[in-house]
Tab-separated table of C-alpha atoms and ligand atoms in Angstrom:
chain	number	residue	atom	x	y	z
A	1	UNK	CA	37.770	23.895	145.659
A	2	UNK	CA	39.827	21.354	147.063
A	3	UNK	CA	41.875	18.787	145.242
A	4	UNK	CA	43.228	16.145	147.297
A	5	UNK	CA	45.286	12.903	146.976
A	6	UNK	CA	45.515	10.011	149.818
A	7	UNK	CA	48.688	7.758	149.630
A	8	UNK	CA	49.044	4.776	151.859
A	9	UNK	CA	50.030	1.201	151.841
A	10	UNK	CA	47.644	-1.630	151.104
A	11	UNK	CA	45.802	-2.185	154.687
A	12	UNK	CA	46.127	1.129	155.903
A	13	UNK	CA	42.649	2.130	155.605
A	14	UNK	CA	42.962	4.419	152.873
A	15	UNK	CA	39.872	3.642	151.104
A	16	UNK	CA	37.861	4.316	154.346
A	17	UNK	CA	39.578	7.317	155.076
A	18	UNK	CA	39.271	8.567	151.743
A	19	UNK	CA	35.387	8.496	151.846
A	20	UNK	CA	35.058	10.067	155.090
A	21	UNK	CA	37.521	12.925	154.410
A	22	UNK	CA	36.201	13.571	151.110
A	23	UNK	CA	32.520	13.809	152.694
A	24	UNK	CA	33.858	16.415	155.335
A	25	UNK	CA	35.119	18.426	152.154
A	26	UNK	CA	32.211	17.957	150.239
A	27	UNK	CA	34.080	16.357	147.328
A	28	UNK	CA	33.941	12.943	145.709
A	29	UNK	CA	36.339	10.319	146.564
A	30	UNK	CA	37.651	8.704	143.460
A	31	UNK	CA	39.391	5.132	143.968
A	32	UNK	CA	40.841	3.821	141.184
A	33	UNK	CA	40.943	0.484	143.019
A	34	UNK	CA	37.091	0.652	143.227
A	35	UNK	CA	36.768	1.501	139.781
A	36	UNK	CA	38.807	-1.383	138.725
A	37	UNK	CA	36.724	-3.760	141.041
A	38	UNK	CA	33.356	-2.859	139.654
A	39	UNK	CA	34.776	-3.099	136.086
A	40	UNK	CA	36.032	-6.629	136.876
A	41	UNK	CA	32.497	-7.673	138.680
A	42	UNK	CA	30.694	-6.010	135.616
A	43	UNK	CA	32.942	-8.276	133.132
A	44	UNK	CA	33.271	-4.924	131.159
A	45	UNK	CA	36.443	-5.176	128.534
A	46	UNK	CA	38.503	-2.990	130.860
A	47	UNK	CA	37.762	-5.308	133.963
A	48	UNK	CA	38.604	-8.525	131.997
A	49	UNK	CA	42.036	-6.875	131.024
A	50	UNK	CA	42.521	-5.404	134.501
A	51	UNK	CA	41.479	-8.414	136.442
A	52	UNK	CA	44.723	-10.541	135.987
A	53	UNK	CA	46.790	-7.607	137.302
A	54	UNK	CA	44.566	-7.248	140.378
A	55	UNK	CA	44.530	-10.662	141.296
A	56	UNK	CA	48.112	-10.965	141.480
A	57	UNK	CA	48.798	-7.525	143.239
A	58	UNK	CA	50.439	-5.889	140.240
A	59	UNK	CA	49.976	-2.428	138.862
A	60	UNK	CA	47.518	-2.335	136.048
A	61	UNK	CA	49.486	-1.109	133.135
A	62	UNK	CA	49.572	2.780	132.725
A	63	UNK	CA	47.840	3.226	129.191
A	64	UNK	CA	44.682	1.345	130.921
A	65	UNK	CA	45.157	3.552	134.396
A	66	UNK	CA	45.722	6.841	133.015
A	67	UNK	CA	42.901	6.596	130.402
A	68	UNK	CA	40.667	5.663	133.048
A	69	UNK	CA	41.681	8.787	135.238
A	70	UNK	CA	41.658	10.965	132.429
A	71	UNK	CA	38.138	10.172	131.600
A	72	UNK	CA	37.017	10.331	135.167
A	73	UNK	CA	38.532	13.839	135.759
A	74	UNK	CA	36.436	15.151	133.195
A	75	UNK	CA	33.236	14.240	134.853
A	76	UNK	CA	31.019	16.992	136.111
A	77	UNK	CA	30.852	15.954	139.443
A	78	UNK	CA	34.969	16.592	140.021
A	79	UNK	CA	34.789	19.899	138.528
A	80	UNK	CA	34.852	21.636	141.956
A	81	UNK	CA	37.042	19.332	143.680
A	82	UNK	CA	38.200	15.464	144.395
A	83	UNK	CA	39.953	13.354	146.513
A	84	UNK	CA	41.929	10.749	144.382
A	85	UNK	CA	42.799	7.488	146.361
A	86	UNK	CA	44.989	5.127	144.407
A	87	UNK	CA	46.444	7.217	141.719
A	88	UNK	CA	49.140	8.402	141.014
A	89	UNK	CA	51.019	5.141	142.176
A	90	UNK	CA	54.328	5.779	139.995
A	91	UNK	CA	56.492	8.662	139.309
A	92	UNK	CA	55.238	8.326	135.351
A	93	UNK	CA	51.641	8.459	136.848
A	94	UNK	CA	52.438	11.796	138.747
A	95	UNK	CA	53.582	13.319	135.355
A	96	UNK	CA	50.291	12.154	134.065
A	97	UNK	CA	48.258	13.598	136.363
A	98	UNK	CA	50.241	16.805	136.256
A	99	UNK	CA	49.520	17.221	132.541
A	100	UNK	CA	45.640	16.197	132.970
A	101	UNK	CA	45.273	18.912	135.678
A	102	UNK	CA	47.505	21.477	133.989
A	103	UNK	CA	45.421	21.140	130.523
A	104	UNK	CA	42.436	22.306	133.053
A	105	UNK	CA	44.062	24.946	134.597
A	106	UNK	CA	44.040	22.950	137.936
A	107	UNK	CA	46.545	21.688	140.452
A	108	UNK	CA	46.785	19.366	143.571
A	109	UNK	CA	46.265	21.124	146.873
A	110	UNK	CA	47.378	18.747	149.415
A	111	UNK	CA	48.603	14.966	149.726
A	112	UNK	CA	47.888	12.879	152.424
A	113	UNK	CA	50.176	10.055	153.405
A	114	UNK	CA	48.663	7.626	155.736
A	115	UNK	CA	51.181	5.933	157.473
A	116	UNK	CA	51.229	2.402	159.520
A	117	UNK	CA	53.940	-0.035	160.360
A	118	UNK	CA	54.001	-3.053	158.167
A	119	UNK	CA	53.331	-5.856	160.769
A	120	UNK	CA	50.006	-4.024	161.555
A	121	UNK	CA	48.980	-3.808	157.633
A	122	UNK	CA	49.361	-7.397	157.355
A	123	UNK	CA	46.999	-8.039	160.669
A	124	UNK	CA	44.402	-5.562	159.158
A	125	UNK	CA	44.358	-7.299	155.698
A	126	UNK	CA	43.885	-10.439	157.394
A	127	UNK	CA	41.011	-9.242	159.269
A	128	UNK	CA	39.511	-7.394	155.942
A	129	UNK	CA	39.790	-10.934	154.175
A	130	UNK	CA	37.259	-12.145	156.643
A	131	UNK	CA	34.791	-9.525	156.073
A	132	UNK	CA	35.144	-8.603	152.433
A	133	UNK	CA	36.003	-11.372	149.390
A	134	UNK	CA	38.958	-9.385	147.796
A	135	UNK	CA	40.845	-11.639	145.562
A	136	UNK	CA	44.114	-9.884	146.578
A	137	UNK	CA	43.860	-10.032	150.029
A	138	UNK	CA	45.858	-13.334	150.483
A	139	UNK	CA	49.099	-13.367	152.315
A	140	UNK	CA	51.398	-13.873	149.277
A	141	UNK	CA	49.464	-11.076	147.011
A	142	UNK	CA	49.330	-8.931	150.018
A	143	UNK	CA	53.070	-8.965	150.353
A	144	UNK	CA	53.676	-8.065	146.704
A	145	UNK	CA	51.455	-5.270	147.115
A	146	UNK	CA	53.262	-4.000	149.900
A	147	UNK	CA	56.404	-4.412	148.323
A	148	UNK	CA	55.257	-2.596	145.399
A	149	UNK	CA	54.165	0.232	147.597
A	150	UNK	CA	57.745	0.486	149.195
A	151	UNK	CA	59.435	0.325	145.910
A	152	UNK	CA	57.158	2.492	143.735
A	153	UNK	CA	54.830	4.418	145.602
A	154	UNK	CA	57.240	5.889	148.065
A	155	UNK	CA	58.939	7.959	145.288
A	156	UNK	CA	55.528	9.273	144.576
A	157	UNK	CA	55.445	10.729	148.232
A	158	UNK	CA	58.813	11.938	147.697
A	159	UNK	CA	57.902	14.052	144.816
A	160	UNK	CA	54.987	15.724	146.340
A	161	UNK	CA	57.206	16.194	149.551
A	162	UNK	CA	59.599	18.429	147.109
A	163	UNK	CA	56.702	20.262	146.448
A	164	UNK	CA	55.712	20.790	150.052
A	165	UNK	CA	52.262	19.319	149.629
A	166	UNK	CA	52.479	16.319	151.785
A	167	UNK	CA	50.445	16.098	155.142
A	168	UNK	CA	51.591	12.951	157.231
A	169	UNK	CA	48.906	11.206	159.160
A	170	UNK	CA	49.455	8.147	161.537
A	171	UNK	CA	47.194	5.601	160.198
A	172	UNK	CA	47.346	3.334	163.453
A	173	UNK	CA	44.537	3.336	166.138
A	174	UNK	CA	40.802	4.264	165.800
A	175	UNK	CA	39.425	4.736	162.457
A	176	UNK	CA	37.214	7.715	163.597
A	177	UNK	CA	40.097	9.500	165.569
A	178	UNK	CA	42.200	8.882	162.154
A	179	UNK	CA	39.680	10.612	160.202
A	180	UNK	CA	39.436	13.583	162.574
A	181	UNK	CA	43.144	13.860	162.715
A	182	UNK	CA	43.446	13.801	158.718
A	183	UNK	CA	40.810	16.559	158.558
A	184	UNK	CA	42.311	18.568	160.904
A	185	UNK	CA	45.947	18.133	159.443
A	186	UNK	CA	44.553	18.865	155.942
A	187	UNK	CA	42.671	22.102	157.094
A	188	UNK	CA	45.772	23.249	159.151
A	189	UNK	CA	47.610	22.979	155.828
A	190	UNK	CA	45.160	24.571	153.507
A	191	UNK	CA	44.889	27.661	155.686
A	192	UNK	CA	48.516	27.688	156.121
A	193	UNK	CA	48.764	27.829	152.418
A	194	UNK	CA	46.616	31.051	152.540
A	195	UNK	CA	44.173	29.270	149.979
A	196	UNK	CA	44.009	29.404	146.298
A	197	UNK	CA	41.470	29.033	143.631
B	1	ADP	P1	45.326	-1.154	147.952
B	1	ADP	O1	46.048	-0.055	148.104
B	1	ADP	O2	44.744	-1.627	149.383
B	1	ADP	O3	46.328	-2.464	147.334
B	1	ADP	P2	43.574	-0.350	145.969
B	1	ADP	O4	42.054	-0.609	145.954
B	1	ADP	O5	44.160	1.014	146.087
B	1	ADP	O6	44.163	-1.124	146.970
B	1	ADP	O7	44.245	-0.902	144.385
B	1	ADP	C1	43.891	-2.393	144.143
B	1	ADP	C2	44.488	-2.615	142.837
B	1	ADP	O8	44.063	-1.975	141.734
B	1	ADP	C3	45.880	-2.629	142.814
B	1	ADP	O9	46.632	-3.606	143.505
B	1	ADP	C4	46.416	-2.430	141.287
B	1	ADP	O10	46.212	-3.659	140.805
B	1	ADP	C5	45.264	-1.487	140.737
B	1	ADP	N1	45.367	-0.355	140.749
B	1	ADP	C6	44.850	0.707	141.527
B	1	ADP	N2	45.150	1.905	141.391
B	1	ADP	C7	46.224	1.627	140.313
B	1	ADP	C8	47.083	2.602	139.410
B	1	ADP	N3	47.111	4.059	139.924
B	1	ADP	N4	47.954	2.060	138.877
B	1	ADP	C9	48.052	0.774	138.582
B	1	ADP	N5	47.433	-0.182	139.137
B	1	ADP	C10	46.439	0.325	140.233
């Protein structure tokens, strides 16, 4: 039973790492960004509402995001664990997640913080823009996302650091090696905790 979070700036490769790390632990990776993007492409009511925020690189309002995560965390496949990618992103979302988990008698086991220098992040985003077509992968929108990360999401890392749950991983370099380093760091951390149900 492993409940993990992954936090990292845009362009840090957090989605890719989330997939690989989750596979290793045999848990589903749940990405709020992916859920929003698939709702946008399916033109669901949520997608229509969320699209404007995604396109502008802004946070989707909490009432939509929190409801989405709350629903998703009630699905059977996350009963035995999950790796949450993209949530919480703000201090109020941390409180929301605390409440959601507490009501199920669960808690977060570890938080992976993926770090990379800003200059490298922008380069990677430009590369990704050539390979995928994300509307928020333009220089202006990317800078807004990065700025929001620094302003809002760093605080999230601090809150979890205060609880002694953060495992920092260097996100520069070869993606496969980063995955291995992340898995090793999380396992080391969980073993050090003595494990708990
Ligand atoms: P990245 O971290 O690379 O910017 P994500 O796929 O995690 O990309 O998120 C893409 C977009 O989805 C965000 O810019 C935001 O608009 C929306 N989003 C994802 N997670 C959240 C969240 N927890 N709160 C608010 N908006 C979110």
